[in-house]
XYZ file of C-alpha atoms in Angstrom:
465
model
C 135.243 47.659 70.654
C 137.159 50.371 67.884
C 135.400 52.966 66.777
C 136.978 54.598 62.945
C 138.031 57.671 63.172
C 135.711 60.320 62.227
C 138.652 62.111 59.525
C 137.160 59.319 57.372
C 134.050 60.278 56.585
C 135.593 63.410 55.273
C 137.595 62.084 52.354
C 136.242 65.104 49.749
C 137.948 68.144 49.637
C 134.104 69.590 49.860
C 133.341 67.782 52.630
C 136.414 68.660 54.498
C 135.931 72.461 53.542
C 132.452 71.743 55.984
C 134.478 71.268 59.339
C 137.041 73.026 58.551
C 135.143 76.456 57.970
C 132.506 75.148 61.542
C 135.955 75.358 63.060
C 137.754 78.588 62.624
C 133.776 79.909 62.974
C 134.735 77.877 65.852
C 138.283 79.348 67.005
C 137.686 83.449 66.301
C 134.834 82.809 69.237
C 137.307 81.351 71.617
C 139.784 84.029 71.041
C 137.233 86.470 71.479
C 135.391 84.858 74.278
C 137.408 84.086 77.495
C 134.569 84.964 80.299
C 131.409 84.211 81.256
C 129.787 87.618 80.225
C 131.552 88.179 76.687
C 130.059 84.475 75.771
C 126.466 86.140 77.230
C 127.273 89.354 75.125
C 128.518 87.271 71.968
C 125.965 85.238 72.047
C 123.389 87.358 72.407
C 123.932 89.091 69.541
C 124.113 85.564 67.035
C 120.660 85.123 68.445
C 119.225 87.974 67.810
C 120.497 88.325 63.922
C 118.732 84.611 63.587
C 115.568 85.770 64.984
C 115.447 85.250 68.619
C 113.655 88.300 70.729
C 114.531 88.615 74.227
C 112.045 87.035 76.781
C 111.876 89.705 79.297
C 110.454 92.747 75.766
C 107.698 88.770 75.418
C 106.794 89.319 78.750
C 106.713 93.343 78.976
C 104.493 93.171 75.976
C 102.186 90.047 76.348
C 103.168 88.273 73.329
C 101.466 84.885 73.134
C 104.138 82.285 71.568
C 103.336 80.106 69.227
C 105.303 76.814 67.283
C 108.443 78.478 65.585
C 109.320 81.172 67.802
C 112.589 81.854 69.608
C 113.141 83.825 72.234
C 116.307 83.978 74.799
C 116.841 84.665 78.586
C 119.876 86.047 79.868
C 120.214 86.036 83.804
C 122.936 88.258 84.980
C 125.771 88.627 81.724
C 126.704 84.935 82.929
C 124.192 82.838 81.729
C 122.383 82.510 78.824
C 119.146 80.129 78.121
C 117.700 80.416 74.148
C 114.401 77.998 73.353
C 113.467 77.587 70.287
C 109.044 76.946 70.707
C 108.033 73.224 68.324
C 104.601 71.985 68.083
C 103.866 69.665 70.965
C 103.099 70.803 73.838
C 105.334 71.998 76.828
C 104.282 69.400 78.976
C 105.541 66.631 77.156
C 108.906 67.903 77.936
C 112.060 69.774 76.117
C 114.887 68.960 73.794
C 117.424 70.410 76.571
C 121.177 71.063 74.722
C 123.056 71.508 78.198
C 126.548 73.233 77.949
C 129.009 75.575 80.815
C 130.542 79.054 79.748
C 133.146 79.511 82.637
C 136.326 78.235 82.735
C 139.412 78.072 84.896
C 141.536 81.210 85.383
C 142.384 83.719 88.221
C 140.517 86.275 89.723
C 141.509 89.434 91.260
C 140.896 89.854 94.909
C 139.002 92.587 96.065
C 142.188 94.739 97.503
C 144.374 93.140 94.585
C 147.255 96.322 93.721
C 150.403 96.297 95.799
C 153.621 96.884 96.003
C 156.592 95.047 97.041
C 160.810 95.553 96.432
C 159.565 98.375 93.607
C 157.279 96.170 90.984
C 153.681 96.639 91.191
C 151.380 93.370 91.498
C 148.440 92.273 91.400
C 146.444 89.503 93.978
C 144.506 86.911 92.798
C 142.595 84.294 94.212
C 142.421 80.792 91.592
C 139.048 79.644 89.901
C 137.895 75.952 88.928
C 140.552 73.047 89.742
C 144.045 74.091 87.571
C 147.550 73.051 88.195
C 149.169 76.266 89.756
C 152.122 76.160 87.980
C 150.365 76.053 84.255
C 150.164 79.199 85.582
C 153.785 81.086 85.645
C 155.928 82.661 82.079
C 153.507 82.458 80.412
C 151.203 86.119 78.767
C 148.376 87.252 80.699
C 145.218 89.392 79.669
C 142.306 91.507 81.881
C 139.027 90.639 80.852
C 135.695 91.603 83.102
C 133.952 94.687 84.225
C 133.943 96.905 87.116
C 131.105 99.127 88.704
C 131.296 102.844 90.532
C 129.402 103.054 92.541
C 127.234 105.747 90.496
C 126.490 101.981 88.210
C 128.673 103.266 85.523
C 130.308 99.595 84.094
C 133.283 99.609 82.577
C 134.545 97.127 80.282
C 138.112 96.007 80.940
C 139.975 93.731 78.850
C 143.961 94.231 77.845
C 145.976 91.847 76.750
C 145.123 90.564 73.155
C 145.112 93.600 71.231
C 148.860 93.218 69.622
C 149.113 96.648 70.922
C 148.025 96.084 74.608
C 150.383 95.088 77.085
C 150.535 91.601 78.609
C 150.592 90.939 82.337
C 151.952 87.429 83.471
C 153.717 85.524 86.947
C 157.718 84.780 87.113
C 158.670 81.963 88.258
C 161.997 81.089 90.750
C 164.968 80.863 88.431
C 166.460 76.842 87.821
C 169.902 77.314 89.481
C 168.129 78.760 92.530
C 164.804 75.766 92.589
C 166.622 73.621 94.726
C 164.125 73.151 97.132
C 161.436 73.853 94.905
C 162.746 71.395 93.342
C 161.866 68.852 95.434
C 157.972 69.854 96.384
C 155.134 67.773 94.847
C 153.550 69.451 92.247
C 150.604 70.366 94.006
C 152.909 72.560 96.004
C 155.663 73.555 93.500
C 153.586 77.034 93.144
C 151.559 78.463 96.043
C 148.149 79.960 95.389
C 149.267 82.939 97.237
C 152.078 83.112 94.506
C 150.246 83.434 91.622
C 150.395 86.987 91.978
C 150.318 88.861 88.354
C 153.248 91.533 87.590
C 151.600 95.191 86.812
C 154.631 97.560 86.416
C 158.193 98.506 87.614
C 158.110 102.834 86.726
C 158.066 104.833 90.070
C 156.175 107.752 89.900
C 157.753 110.960 91.235
C 156.220 114.089 93.141
C 156.604 117.916 91.039
C 159.894 117.437 92.984
C 160.982 114.218 91.528
C 161.052 113.206 94.748
C 159.968 108.639 95.046
C 156.411 109.183 96.307
C 154.907 106.394 99.134
C 154.293 103.144 96.620
C 155.526 104.958 94.254
C 154.948 101.674 91.664
C 151.780 101.149 92.907
C 151.055 104.771 92.600
C 151.769 104.832 88.649
C 149.853 101.909 88.313
C 146.775 103.762 89.304
C 147.569 106.779 88.134
C 148.057 104.990 83.970
C 144.295 103.442 85.397
C 142.759 106.651 86.203
C 143.826 108.169 82.813
C 142.005 105.024 81.080
C 139.152 104.035 82.279
C 138.850 107.288 84.860
C 139.131 104.613 88.276
C 140.286 104.970 92.409
C 141.889 102.022 93.629
C 137.710 101.251 95.804
C 136.562 101.221 92.946
C 138.254 97.296 92.244
C 136.054 96.569 95.367
C 132.892 95.559 92.645
C 134.593 94.496 89.911
C 135.132 91.316 88.386
C 138.549 90.281 86.976
C 139.005 87.283 85.309
C 143.428 86.917 84.384
C 143.327 84.325 81.334
C 145.656 83.842 79.094
C 146.544 85.956 76.698
C 146.248 86.165 72.115
C 144.169 83.687 69.564
C 143.359 80.848 69.784
C 145.542 78.667 67.159
C 145.402 76.278 64.630
C 147.823 73.121 66.024
C 149.662 70.749 63.838
C 150.859 70.508 60.296
C 147.614 69.295 58.741
C 145.712 72.340 61.306
C 143.635 68.880 62.122
C 142.779 70.241 65.950
C 142.503 73.723 67.632
C 144.588 74.553 70.521
C 143.598 77.526 73.305
C 142.092 78.396 76.361
C 138.484 77.522 77.909
C 137.519 74.498 74.707
C 136.325 73.478 78.507
C 133.693 73.900 78.047
C 132.878 76.781 74.889
C 133.884 73.472 72.582
C 130.505 71.995 74.015
C 128.529 75.378 74.385
C 128.991 76.901 71.165
C 127.917 73.854 68.461
C 125.050 73.689 71.622
C 124.062 76.921 70.853
C 124.360 76.219 66.907
C 122.463 73.421 66.963
C 119.179 76.105 67.329
C 120.142 78.662 65.785
C 121.210 75.563 62.348
C 117.282 74.873 62.949
C 115.292 76.512 60.268
C 112.192 74.041 60.252
C 109.594 74.586 63.030
C 110.567 71.431 65.553
C 108.023 69.051 66.911
C 109.686 69.346 70.265
C 110.734 72.735 72.072
C 114.462 73.350 72.668
C 116.872 74.705 74.226
C 120.496 75.470 74.432
C 121.152 76.092 78.283
C 125.146 77.427 78.729
C 125.200 78.071 82.534
C 128.068 79.157 84.588
C 130.249 78.882 87.657
C 130.281 74.762 87.026
C 133.957 74.675 87.800
C 133.384 75.239 91.208
C 129.745 74.049 91.358
C 127.449 74.632 89.715
C 126.508 77.490 92.895
C 124.594 80.927 92.962
C 122.358 82.440 91.063
C 124.181 82.188 86.770
C 125.074 77.826 87.784
C 123.025 74.654 87.269
C 121.446 74.911 90.954
C 120.317 78.664 90.156
C 116.044 78.843 89.607
C 116.866 80.442 86.601
C 115.942 77.538 84.669
C 113.037 76.440 86.642
C 111.714 80.340 86.648
C 112.464 80.695 82.740
C 110.798 77.910 81.596
C 107.530 78.610 83.980
C 107.410 81.873 81.808
C 107.934 80.804 78.275
C 104.601 78.718 79.828
C 102.601 81.424 80.564
C 103.471 83.400 77.636
C 102.116 79.941 75.133
C 99.215 79.888 77.383
C 98.830 76.908 78.841
C 101.138 76.731 82.268
C 99.941 75.517 85.599
C 102.295 73.835 88.417
C 101.408 70.656 87.730
C 102.146 71.231 83.785
C 105.765 72.970 84.393
C 106.251 70.052 86.998
C 105.437 67.362 83.627
C 107.315 69.271 81.659
C 110.435 69.152 83.350
C 110.359 65.647 84.242
C 108.981 64.524 80.705
C 112.970 66.348 79.285
C 115.767 64.758 77.631
C 119.355 66.174 78.262
C 122.838 65.593 76.766
C 124.751 67.200 79.424
C 127.495 68.937 77.242
C 131.196 68.790 78.803
C 134.134 68.044 77.283
C 136.158 64.550 78.066
C 139.649 63.565 78.608
C 141.114 62.269 75.460
C 143.524 59.924 76.020
C 147.054 61.280 76.190
C 149.605 58.676 74.999
C 152.468 60.511 76.331
C 149.974 59.879 79.807
C 148.698 56.472 78.804
C 148.998 54.810 82.232
C 145.524 56.791 83.157
C 144.243 56.018 81.075
C 141.711 52.789 80.534
C 142.553 51.856 76.547
C 138.768 49.970 76.525
C 136.948 52.543 77.994
C 138.912 55.883 77.293
C 138.074 59.346 74.879
C 140.015 59.262 71.867
C 140.870 62.701 69.955
C 139.405 62.736 66.167
C 136.842 58.979 66.656
C 133.480 61.723 66.985
C 131.312 62.628 69.756
C 131.721 61.255 72.561
C 129.087 60.190 75.210
C 129.500 59.402 78.818
C 126.990 56.667 80.288
C 128.172 58.583 84.253
C 131.641 59.516 85.310
C 131.792 60.470 88.974
C 134.748 59.842 91.197
C 136.147 56.629 91.551
C 132.633 54.764 93.083
C 130.383 57.015 90.570
C 130.273 59.889 93.333
C 128.915 63.111 92.095
C 127.923 61.178 89.157
C 124.738 61.523 86.654
C 123.807 57.792 85.527
C 121.741 56.957 82.429
C 119.948 54.465 81.940
C 120.008 52.083 79.401
C 117.056 52.911 78.037
C 118.266 56.454 77.656
C 121.532 55.384 76.038
C 119.966 52.725 73.797
C 117.537 55.995 72.000
C 120.806 58.192 72.030
C 122.555 55.044 69.977
C 119.212 55.051 67.361
C 119.571 59.344 66.838
C 123.234 59.395 66.594
C 123.178 56.337 64.108
C 120.466 57.781 61.890
C 121.779 61.214 60.894
C 125.443 59.336 60.353
C 126.839 61.138 63.283
C 130.276 59.656 64.316
C 130.416 58.777 68.166
C 132.048 57.165 71.139
C 131.755 56.304 74.425
C 134.305 56.757 77.254
C 135.010 57.502 81.024
C 136.883 59.769 82.414
C 140.145 57.801 83.440
C 141.083 55.229 85.113
C 138.643 53.831 87.858
C 140.667 55.247 91.263
C 142.308 57.104 89.412
C 140.400 60.374 89.989
C 137.046 61.838 88.036
C 134.840 64.778 87.297
C 131.348 65.996 87.795
C 129.135 68.208 85.163
C 125.355 69.526 85.697
C 124.165 66.233 84.576
C 122.570 64.930 87.716
C 121.678 68.842 88.744
C 119.441 68.183 85.565
C 118.864 64.355 86.906
C 117.039 66.064 90.064
C 114.018 67.179 87.757
C 113.763 63.632 86.840
C 114.832 64.251 83.379
C 116.608 62.107 81.202
C 120.679 62.998 81.505
C 123.727 61.837 79.536
C 126.935 63.088 79.972
C 128.494 64.324 76.034
C 130.937 66.459 74.402
C 134.094 66.792 73.300
C 136.839 65.281 73.614
C 140.144 67.390 75.224
C 144.866 66.905 75.609
C 145.156 69.287 78.235
C 142.511 69.727 80.607
C 141.986 72.633 82.594
C 145.479 73.583 81.500
C 145.682 77.835 80.273
C 146.037 76.266 76.067
C 143.689 73.216 75.569
C 143.511 71.119 72.380
C 140.739 69.764 71.061
C 140.252 67.714 67.237
C 137.517 69.722 64.398
C 136.343 66.679 63.495
C 134.716 65.806 67.102
C 133.955 69.619 67.040
C 131.713 69.072 63.336
C 130.738 65.690 64.740
C 129.202 67.672 67.981
C 127.718 69.988 65.767
C 125.764 67.020 64.517
C 124.940 64.706 67.753
C 123.312 68.019 68.310
C 121.315 68.890 65.423
C 120.319 65.626 65.853
C 119.006 64.717 68.815
C 116.783 68.275 68.920
C 115.703 66.646 65.537
C 115.319 63.388 67.332
C 115.070 62.712 70.453
């Protein structure tokens, strides 16, 4: 059953401008926010401008929450929950838009800086599922924080300003690569070879003698001058190595966006904006839940498997004045979720990996995956037929263009999302999101019209679910 191309809905220039304007706002967000911390800072600032208050402030004041109130809770700078309090009792459940804000990348090791052959390098550990060979010979930037022993936080962002230097990983020249070219793709570049070049000028003492580890020493001097940091400070740092440069319009018609981190910020951004755009008091309490660590199993204090969401909802409930353990359990069990994560768009260059009748297509709107997982649905949330029927009705009510998909051929591979974790609370959950080409590559591709249809779909969900 073939779905229509969503651009057919935007034939007038006025309508098309709405798509393009929202996409431009997203493109700027994607260019500026390449780490979880940067995403949370961006969203908090935008939420406060829209009238949302910090939950911690509401708790300290003992502020009672009522329908129409808007609050947010940030978790350790890398996870965010945004709530719009509805008219109905919370025990009837929330409408939750869940997405993740971490993306595949490389992280600096705790002792990263070393010198070899008169070149200074940073040692890295890759994060998430990547094709390692894609990360060599491209310009890279450093984003993150370094925390000193006295608690001072130093923000690092080098490689984005046109005046900044960039960094990179070298590759073996083709003339000497006979053995390398015979390797499997997973072995062409090894994880321990993802070493980022950061300098090559040696340092000299006052007498003009070359110092020990002279290039490393010179790099440390430059870091000291710019950030007032010592080498030991890298032990308490979170520095992410990401592709340098802004996201760009893609194609002659500018219908697409090429950029780093569409997975999953292309779902997180419209999820957040759906709540921001809600002007009337909602019937049910709505939440945009933006989490960390999805790419490595949703683990840790800032991942979906943590108790942060459950604890935060208990605090919300307490300020509403209806808290009890039973009410909290009922609220969780009665909630409905769009677990928003990207889907693999059918790529005509690699069509053999897909089953065309059950694949997502670029430009055909918001994607729903009844189930994900690998091979025999391993690691999947499998939405009920009843819930899928509800979702269809919501989308069609607001004329949202949508499609259904699986993640490639059954035995080709697969993947998971945060959906099964939400399902553990007995919530109704379905995977949804935007189709992406070159998923998990340093630069991914999405359609602007799919992004806009995602926004409309998420807005319909929080109105009707």
